Amino acid sequence: DAKTTQPTSMDCAEGRAANLPCNHSTISGNEYVYWYRQIHSQGPQYIIHGLKNNETNEMASLIITEDRKSSTLILPHATLRDTAVYYCIVEVDNNDMRFGAGTRLTVKP
Amino acid sequence: GAVVSQHPSRVICKSGTSVKIECRSLDFQATTMFWYRQFPKQSLMLMATSNEGSKATYEQGVEKDKFLINHASLTLSTLTVTSAHPEDSSFYICSARGQAYEKLFFGSGTQLSVL
């Protein structure tokens, strides 16, 4: 019973920005939003996380709405190697990382 | 960055045997470890959460006598699938969190095939 909803799948052209949305309308004030991705038959890879402010690192940017009920993960210049399942997770009780169904992103040449 | 090592990466066993999977945090102390299983084309399902030195907390529907979890040290947790059957065939993944980190670090997973 994940607390997030994401589109099942998305396509993106290589070199373009990939914007992956996530709804977490029941998020509490002290719950972080995490993004992970999983490439086939591998363990999930951490991408980014945030609480209230927008965040950016070498992999991606995370935009969190002011009411914190949704967020968007942005991969600024998608490559073929970014094809993966992307999971948005809201942590419950500071120690409960449950995965939803995720978004299957396909980057196309 | 922090590294979590999971072994073996793949194991094939006969029905009725037990299989142990190890999860080690290589350069940090893992106060909490999580075990997940994943069936083909499905998401990760949390099986249990373990804190070092205490008994694991199992998710509803996960048999604790079937999936034995030991977290005896701050760098090692093990999952033992006892009396494995073909329906236990799955991809098992561990993750670890240390006191200094907010995020989880994941192992590379173990593909278990029970014949």
PDB file of C-alpha atoms in Angstrom:
ATOM      1  CA  ASP A   1       0.000   0.000   0.000  1.00  0.00           C
ATOM      2  CA  ALA A   2       2.343   2.605  -1.353  1.00  0.00           C
ATOM      3  CA  LYS A   3       1.421   6.203  -0.761  1.00  0.00           C
ATOM      4  CA  THR A   4       2.259   7.338  -4.268  1.00  0.00           C
ATOM      5  CA  THR A   5       0.735   7.103  -7.732  1.00  0.00           C
ATOM      6  CA  GLN A   6       2.702   7.274 -10.938  1.00  0.00           C
ATOM      7  CA  PRO A   7       1.905   6.755 -14.621  1.00  0.00           C
ATOM      8  CA  THR A   8       2.539   3.201 -15.714  1.00  0.00           C
ATOM      9  CA  SER A   9       4.802   4.095 -18.608  1.00  0.00           C
ATOM     10  CA  MET A  10       6.335   7.014 -20.466  1.00  0.00           C
ATOM     11  CA  ASP A  11       8.455   7.502 -23.548  1.00  0.00           C
ATOM     12  CA  CYS A  12      11.107  10.120 -24.075  1.00  0.00           C
ATOM     13  CA  ALA A  13      13.314  11.030 -27.007  1.00  0.00           C
ATOM     14  CA  GLU A  14      17.045  10.708 -26.508  1.00  0.00           C
ATOM     15  CA  GLY A  15      18.617  14.025 -25.594  1.00  0.00           C
ATOM     16  CA  ARG A  16      15.360  15.557 -24.437  1.00  0.00           C
ATOM     17  CA  ALA A  17      14.288  16.145 -20.865  1.00  0.00           C
ATOM     18  CA  ALA A  18      12.288  13.389 -19.201  1.00  0.00           C
ATOM     19  CA  ASN A  19       9.713  14.636 -16.720  1.00  0.00           C
ATOM     20  CA  LEU A  20       8.297  11.943 -14.466  1.00  0.00           C
ATOM     21  CA  PRO A  21       5.339  12.938 -12.260  1.00  0.00           C
ATOM     22  CA  CYS A  22       4.343  11.501  -8.917  1.00  0.00           C
ATOM     23  CA  ASN A  23       1.296  12.158  -6.765  1.00  0.00           C
ATOM     24  CA  HIS A  24       1.556  11.832  -2.997  1.00  0.00           C
ATOM     25  CA  SER A  25      -1.519  13.686  -1.789  1.00  0.00           C
ATOM     26  CA  THR A  26      -1.507  12.132   1.711  1.00  0.00           C
ATOM     27  CA  ILE A  27       2.077  13.023   2.498  1.00  0.00           C
ATOM     28  CA  SER A  28       2.788  14.221   6.027  1.00  0.00           C
ATOM     29  CA  GLY A  29       4.913  17.194   6.953  1.00  0.00           C
ATOM     30  CA  ASN A  30       7.997  15.229   7.939  1.00  0.00           C
ATOM     31  CA  GLU A  31       7.963  12.617   5.185  1.00  0.00           C
ATOM     32  CA  TYR A  32      10.614  12.713   2.509  1.00  0.00           C
ATOM     33  CA  VAL A  33      10.052  11.997  -1.170  1.00  0.00           C
ATOM     34  CA  TYR A  34      12.628   9.603  -2.619  1.00  0.00           C
ATOM     35  CA  TRP A  35      13.263   8.604  -6.200  1.00  0.00           C
ATOM     36  CA  TYR A  36      14.962   5.378  -7.193  1.00  0.00           C
ATOM     37  CA  ARG A  37      15.285   3.599 -10.495  1.00  0.00           C
ATOM     38  CA  GLN A  38      15.743  -0.026 -11.376  1.00  0.00           C
ATOM     39  CA  ILE A  39      17.313  -1.357 -14.502  1.00  0.00           C
ATOM     40  CA  HIS A  40      16.327  -4.896 -15.378  1.00  0.00           C
ATOM     41  CA  SER A  41      17.554  -7.541 -12.922  1.00  0.00           C
ATOM     42  CA  GLN A  42      19.535  -5.112 -10.801  1.00  0.00           C
ATOM     43  CA  GLY A  43      19.044  -3.561  -7.392  1.00  0.00           C
ATOM     44  CA  PRO A  44      17.405  -0.121  -7.268  1.00  0.00           C
ATOM     45  CA  GLN A  45      19.665   2.872  -7.689  1.00  0.00           C
ATOM     46  CA  TYR A  46      19.193   6.012  -5.634  1.00  0.00           C
ATOM     47  CA  ILE A  47      18.543   9.150  -7.680  1.00  0.00           C
ATOM     48  CA  ILE A  48      17.488  11.985  -5.416  1.00  0.00           C
ATOM     49  CA  HIS A  49      15.307  12.896  -2.465  1.00  0.00           C
ATOM     50  CA  GLY A  50      13.769  15.984  -0.908  1.00  0.00           C
ATOM     51  CA  LEU A  51      11.499  17.286   1.799  1.00  0.00           C
ATOM     52  CA  LYS A  52      10.180  20.702   0.806  1.00  0.00           C
ATOM     53  CA  ASN A  53      12.673  22.468  -1.402  1.00  0.00           C
ATOM     54  CA  ASN A  54      13.579  21.621  -4.955  1.00  0.00           C
ATOM     55  CA  GLU A  55      16.750  19.576  -5.220  1.00  0.00           C
ATOM     56  CA  THR A  56      19.332  19.028  -7.926  1.00  0.00           C
ATOM     57  CA  ASN A  57      22.278  16.700  -8.199  1.00  0.00           C
ATOM     58  CA  GLU A  58      24.430  15.281 -10.952  1.00  0.00           C
ATOM     59  CA  MET A  59      21.721  12.856 -12.025  1.00  0.00           C
ATOM     60  CA  ALA A  60      18.466  14.760 -11.851  1.00  0.00           C
ATOM     61  CA  SER A  61      16.321  17.528 -10.449  1.00  0.00           C
ATOM     62  CA  LEU A  62      13.390  17.106  -8.099  1.00  0.00           C
ATOM     63  CA  ILE A  63      10.598  19.634  -8.136  1.00  0.00           C
ATOM     64  CA  ILE A  64       8.179  19.449  -5.208  1.00  0.00           C
ATOM     65  CA  THR A  65       4.978  21.482  -5.293  1.00  0.00           C
ATOM     66  CA  GLU A  66       4.383  23.998  -2.552  1.00  0.00           C
ATOM     67  CA  ASP A  67       1.620  21.900  -0.983  1.00  0.00           C
ATOM     68  CA  ARG A  68       3.927  18.846  -1.285  1.00  0.00           C
ATOM     69  CA  LYS A  69       1.146  16.752  -2.773  1.00  0.00           C
ATOM     70  CA  SER A  70       3.060  16.011  -5.934  1.00  0.00           C
ATOM     71  CA  SER A  71       6.550  16.076  -7.351  1.00  0.00           C
ATOM     72  CA  THR A  72       8.349  15.738 -10.665  1.00  0.00           C
ATOM     73  CA  LEU A  73      11.639  14.064 -11.366  1.00  0.00           C
ATOM     74  CA  ILE A  74      13.505  15.678 -14.246  1.00  0.00           C
ATOM     75  CA  LEU A  75      16.275  13.969 -16.188  1.00  0.00           C
ATOM     76  CA  PRO A  76      17.594  16.960 -18.150  1.00  0.00           C
ATOM     77  CA  HIS A  77      19.114  15.116 -21.114  1.00  0.00           C
ATOM     78  CA  ALA A  78      17.838  11.564 -21.268  1.00  0.00           C
ATOM     79  CA  THR A  79      20.080   8.883 -22.739  1.00  0.00           C
ATOM     80  CA  LEU A  80      19.310   5.331 -23.774  1.00  0.00           C
ATOM     81  CA  ARG A  81      20.891   4.149 -20.523  1.00  0.00           C
ATOM     82  CA  ASP A  82      18.185   5.989 -18.585  1.00  0.00           C
ATOM     83  CA  THR A  83      15.627   3.433 -19.733  1.00  0.00           C
ATOM     84  CA  ALA A  84      14.439   1.897 -16.459  1.00  0.00           C
ATOM     85  CA  VAL A  85      11.564   1.689 -14.001  1.00  0.00           C
ATOM     86  CA  TYR A  86      11.446   4.817 -11.846  1.00  0.00           C
ATOM     87  CA  TYR A  87       9.996   4.609  -8.359  1.00  0.00           C
ATOM     88  CA  CYS A  88       8.712   7.521  -6.308  1.00  0.00           C
ATOM     89  CA  ILE A  89       8.557   6.656  -2.615  1.00  0.00           C
ATOM     90  CA  VAL A  90       7.241   8.492   0.389  1.00  0.00           C
ATOM     91  CA  GLU A  91       8.787   7.185   3.526  1.00  0.00           C
ATOM     92  CA  VAL A  92       6.407   6.258   6.325  1.00  0.00           C
ATOM     93  CA  ASP A  93       7.479   6.479   9.955  1.00  0.00           C
ATOM     94  CA  ASN A  94      11.094   7.131   9.044  1.00  0.00           C
ATOM     95  CA  ASN A  95      11.786   3.481   8.402  1.00  0.00           C
ATOM     96  CA  ASP A  96       9.318   2.082   5.935  1.00  0.00           C
ATOM     97  CA  MET A  97      10.338   2.181   2.299  1.00  0.00           C
ATOM     98  CA  ARG A  98       7.526   0.682   0.268  1.00  0.00           C
ATOM     99  CA  PHE A  99       7.648   0.628  -3.484  1.00  0.00           C
ATOM    100  CA  GLY A 100       4.678   1.338  -5.700  1.00  0.00           C
ATOM    101  CA  ALA A 101       4.343   0.142  -9.266  1.00  0.00           C
ATOM    102  CA  GLY A 102       6.661   2.806 -10.659  1.00  0.00           C
ATOM    103  CA  THR A 103       6.897   4.323 -14.133  1.00  0.00           C
ATOM    104  CA  ARG A 104       8.566   2.421 -16.929  1.00  0.00           C
ATOM    105  CA  LEU A 105      10.533   5.036 -18.847  1.00  0.00           C
ATOM    106  CA  THR A 106      11.662   4.157 -22.345  1.00  0.00           C
ATOM    107  CA  VAL A 107      14.177   6.471 -23.955  1.00  0.00           C
ATOM    108  CA  LYS A 108      14.020   6.175 -27.712  1.00  0.00           C
ATOM    109  CA  PRO A 109      16.699   7.106 -30.256  1.00  0.00           C
TER     110      PRO A 109
ATOM    111  CA  GLY B   1      29.413   6.500  -1.857  1.00  0.00           C
ATOM    112  CA  ALA B   2      28.218   3.753   0.444  1.00  0.00           C
ATOM    113  CA  VAL B   3      28.176   0.228  -0.923  1.00  0.00           C
ATOM    114  CA  VAL B   4      25.984  -2.738  -0.105  1.00  0.00           C
ATOM    115  CA  SER B   5      27.216  -6.133  -1.214  1.00  0.00           C
ATOM    116  CA  GLN B   6      24.774  -9.006  -1.682  1.00  0.00           C
ATOM    117  CA  HIS B   7      25.744 -12.619  -2.287  1.00  0.00           C
ATOM    118  CA  PRO B   8      25.168 -14.841  -4.079  1.00  0.00           C
ATOM    119  CA  SER B   9      23.888 -13.102  -7.175  1.00  0.00           C
ATOM    120  CA  ARG B  10      22.273 -16.257  -8.428  1.00  0.00           C
ATOM    121  CA  VAL B  11      21.464 -19.595  -6.808  1.00  0.00           C
ATOM    122  CA  ILE B  12      19.758 -22.718  -8.038  1.00  0.00           C
ATOM    123  CA  CYS B  13      18.674 -25.276  -5.473  1.00  0.00           C
ATOM    124  CA  LYS B  14      16.554 -28.364  -5.115  1.00  0.00           C
ATOM    125  CA  SER B  15      13.145 -28.261  -3.526  1.00  0.00           C
ATOM    126  CA  GLY B  16      13.346 -28.830   0.229  1.00  0.00           C
ATOM    127  CA  THR B  17      16.787 -27.362   0.743  1.00  0.00           C
ATOM    128  CA  SER B  18      17.616 -24.117   2.526  1.00  0.00           C
ATOM    129  CA  VAL B  19      19.360 -21.162   0.963  1.00  0.00           C
ATOM    130  CA  LYS B  20      21.182 -18.349   2.736  1.00  0.00           C
ATOM    131  CA  ILE B  21      21.594 -14.897   1.208  1.00  0.00           C
ATOM    132  CA  GLU B  22      24.065 -12.426   2.688  1.00  0.00           C
ATOM    133  CA  CYS B  23      23.849  -8.655   2.697  1.00  0.00           C
ATOM    134  CA  ARG B  24      26.837  -6.619   3.828  1.00  0.00           C
ATOM    135  CA  SER B  25      27.370  -2.909   4.207  1.00  0.00           C
ATOM    136  CA  LEU B  26      30.975  -2.411   3.151  1.00  0.00           C
ATOM    137  CA  ASP B  27      31.843   1.057   4.368  1.00  0.00           C
ATOM    138  CA  PHE B  28      29.170   2.079   6.824  1.00  0.00           C
ATOM    139  CA  GLN B  29      27.322   0.702   9.791  1.00  0.00           C
ATOM    140  CA  ALA B  30      23.838  -0.399   8.801  1.00  0.00           C
ATOM    141  CA  THR B  31      21.516   0.156  11.715  1.00  0.00           C
ATOM    142  CA  THR B  32      18.527  -0.962   9.659  1.00  0.00           C
ATOM    143  CA  MET B  33      18.280  -3.435   6.828  1.00  0.00           C
ATOM    144  CA  PHE B  34      15.319  -4.226   4.609  1.00  0.00           C
ATOM    145  CA  TRP B  35      14.588  -7.357   2.624  1.00  0.00           C
ATOM    146  CA  TYR B  36      12.440  -7.312  -0.508  1.00  0.00           C
ATOM    147  CA  ARG B  37      11.330  -9.851  -3.054  1.00  0.00           C
ATOM    148  CA  GLN B  38      10.383  -9.163  -6.617  1.00  0.00           C
ATOM    149  CA  PHE B  39       8.547 -11.321  -9.126  1.00  0.00           C
ATOM    150  CA  PRO B  40       8.975 -10.778 -12.875  1.00  0.00           C
ATOM    151  CA  LYS B  41       7.440  -7.551 -14.147  1.00  0.00           C
ATOM    152  CA  GLN B  42       6.320  -6.582 -10.648  1.00  0.00           C
ATOM    153  CA  SER B  43       7.490  -4.040  -8.118  1.00  0.00           C
ATOM    154  CA  LEU B  44       9.547  -4.742  -5.021  1.00  0.00           C
ATOM    155  CA  MET B  45       7.573  -6.119  -2.110  1.00  0.00           C
ATOM    156  CA  LEU B  46       8.867  -5.406   1.382  1.00  0.00           C
ATOM    157  CA  MET B  47       9.284  -8.643   3.317  1.00  0.00           C
ATOM    158  CA  ALA B  48      10.826  -7.531   6.575  1.00  0.00           C
ATOM    159  CA  THR B  49      12.728  -4.831   8.381  1.00  0.00           C
ATOM    160  CA  SER B  50      15.541  -5.657  10.746  1.00  0.00           C
ATOM    161  CA  ASN B  51      17.426  -3.559  13.240  1.00  0.00           C
ATOM    162  CA  GLU B  52      20.808  -4.674  14.456  1.00  0.00           C
ATOM    163  CA  GLY B  53      20.575  -6.860  17.524  1.00  0.00           C
ATOM    164  CA  SER B  54      16.818  -7.232  17.531  1.00  0.00           C
ATOM    165  CA  LYS B  55      14.260  -9.477  15.889  1.00  0.00           C
ATOM    166  CA  ALA B  56      13.071  -8.624  12.431  1.00  0.00           C
ATOM    167  CA  THR B  57       9.649  -7.144  11.839  1.00  0.00           C
ATOM    168  CA  TYR B  58       7.857  -9.095   9.128  1.00  0.00           C
ATOM    169  CA  GLU B  59       5.216  -7.763   6.786  1.00  0.00           C
ATOM    170  CA  GLN B  60       1.785  -9.297   6.846  1.00  0.00           C
ATOM    171  CA  GLY B  61       1.677 -12.540   4.933  1.00  0.00           C
ATOM    172  CA  VAL B  62       5.417 -13.208   5.157  1.00  0.00           C
ATOM    173  CA  GLU B  63       6.170 -16.332   7.180  1.00  0.00           C
ATOM    174  CA  LYS B  64       8.898 -15.656   9.692  1.00  0.00           C
ATOM    175  CA  ASP B  65       9.688 -19.344  10.090  1.00  0.00           C
ATOM    176  CA  LYS B  66      10.065 -19.664   6.350  1.00  0.00           C
ATOM    177  CA  PHE B  67      12.218 -16.595   5.817  1.00  0.00           C
ATOM    178  CA  LEU B  68      14.707 -16.380   8.665  1.00  0.00           C
ATOM    179  CA  ILE B  69      16.404 -13.025   9.030  1.00  0.00           C
ATOM    180  CA  ASN B  70      19.453 -12.448  11.176  1.00  0.00           C
ATOM    181  CA  HIS B  71      21.010  -9.031  11.709  1.00  0.00           C
ATOM    182  CA  ALA B  72      23.671  -9.895  14.231  1.00  0.00           C
ATOM    183  CA  SER B  73      26.126  -7.141  13.401  1.00  0.00           C
ATOM    184  CA  LEU B  74      26.080  -3.611  12.049  1.00  0.00           C
ATOM    185  CA  THR B  75      27.483  -4.745   8.736  1.00  0.00           C
ATOM    186  CA  LEU B  76      25.773  -8.053   8.037  1.00  0.00           C
ATOM    187  CA  SER B  77      22.247  -9.327   7.629  1.00  0.00           C
ATOM    188  CA  THR B  78      21.269 -12.732   6.299  1.00  0.00           C
ATOM    189  CA  LEU B  79      18.062 -14.087   4.838  1.00  0.00           C
ATOM    190  CA  THR B  80      17.606 -17.846   4.924  1.00  0.00           C
ATOM    191  CA  VAL B  81      14.867 -19.363   2.814  1.00  0.00           C
ATOM    192  CA  THR B  82      14.106 -22.604   4.622  1.00  0.00           C
ATOM    193  CA  SER B  83      12.753 -25.686   2.888  1.00  0.00           C
ATOM    194  CA  ALA B  84      12.567 -23.835  -0.387  1.00  0.00           C
ATOM    195  CA  HIS B  85       9.874 -24.686  -2.918  1.00  0.00           C
ATOM    196  CA  PRO B  86       9.442 -23.636  -6.536  1.00  0.00           C
ATOM    197  CA  GLU B  87       7.010 -20.874  -5.517  1.00  0.00           C
ATOM    198  CA  ASP B  88       9.851 -19.280  -3.541  1.00  0.00           C
ATOM    199  CA  SER B  89      11.708 -18.675  -6.778  1.00  0.00           C
ATOM    200  CA  SER B  90      12.103 -14.923  -7.000  1.00  0.00           C
ATOM    201  CA  PHE B  91      14.526 -12.008  -7.045  1.00  0.00           C
ATOM    202  CA  TYR B  92      15.505 -11.112  -3.481  1.00  0.00           C
ATOM    203  CA  ILE B  93      16.990  -7.689  -2.738  1.00  0.00           C
ATOM    204  CA  CYS B  94      18.411  -6.251   0.445  1.00  0.00           C
ATOM    205  CA  SER B  95      18.944  -2.640   1.373  1.00  0.00           C
ATOM    206  CA  ALA B  96      20.645  -0.909   4.238  1.00  0.00           C
ATOM    207  CA  ARG B  97      20.542   2.383   6.007  1.00  0.00           C
ATOM    208  CA  GLY B  98      23.081   3.876   8.379  1.00  0.00           C
ATOM    209  CA  GLN B  99      22.654   6.503  11.042  1.00  0.00           C
ATOM    210  CA  ALA B 100      24.462   9.078   8.962  1.00  0.00           C
ATOM    211  CA  TYR B 101      22.286   8.592   5.898  1.00  0.00           C
ATOM    212  CA  GLU B 102      18.705   9.343   5.029  1.00  0.00           C
ATOM    213  CA  LYS B 103      18.634   7.264   1.878  1.00  0.00           C
ATOM    214  CA  LEU B 104      18.784   3.518   1.397  1.00  0.00           C
ATOM    215  CA  PHE B 105      21.539   1.693  -0.385  1.00  0.00           C
ATOM    216  CA  PHE B 106      20.572  -1.446  -2.239  1.00  0.00           C
ATOM    217  CA  GLY B 107      22.351  -4.676  -2.955  1.00  0.00           C
ATOM    218  CA  SER B 108      22.492  -6.036  -6.479  1.00  0.00           C
ATOM    219  CA  GLY B 109      19.935  -8.738  -5.745  1.00  0.00           C
ATOM    220  CA  THR B 110      19.849 -12.536  -5.671  1.00  0.00           C
ATOM    221  CA  GLN B 111      17.970 -14.555  -8.251  1.00  0.00           C
ATOM    222  CA  LEU B 112      16.737 -17.716  -6.539  1.00  0.00           C
ATOM    223  CA  SER B 113      15.527 -20.603  -8.654  1.00  0.00           C
ATOM    224  CA  VAL B 114      14.094 -23.632  -6.850  1.00  0.00           C
ATOM    225  CA  LEU B 115      13.787 -26.776  -8.947  1.00  0.00           C
TER     226      LEU B 115
END
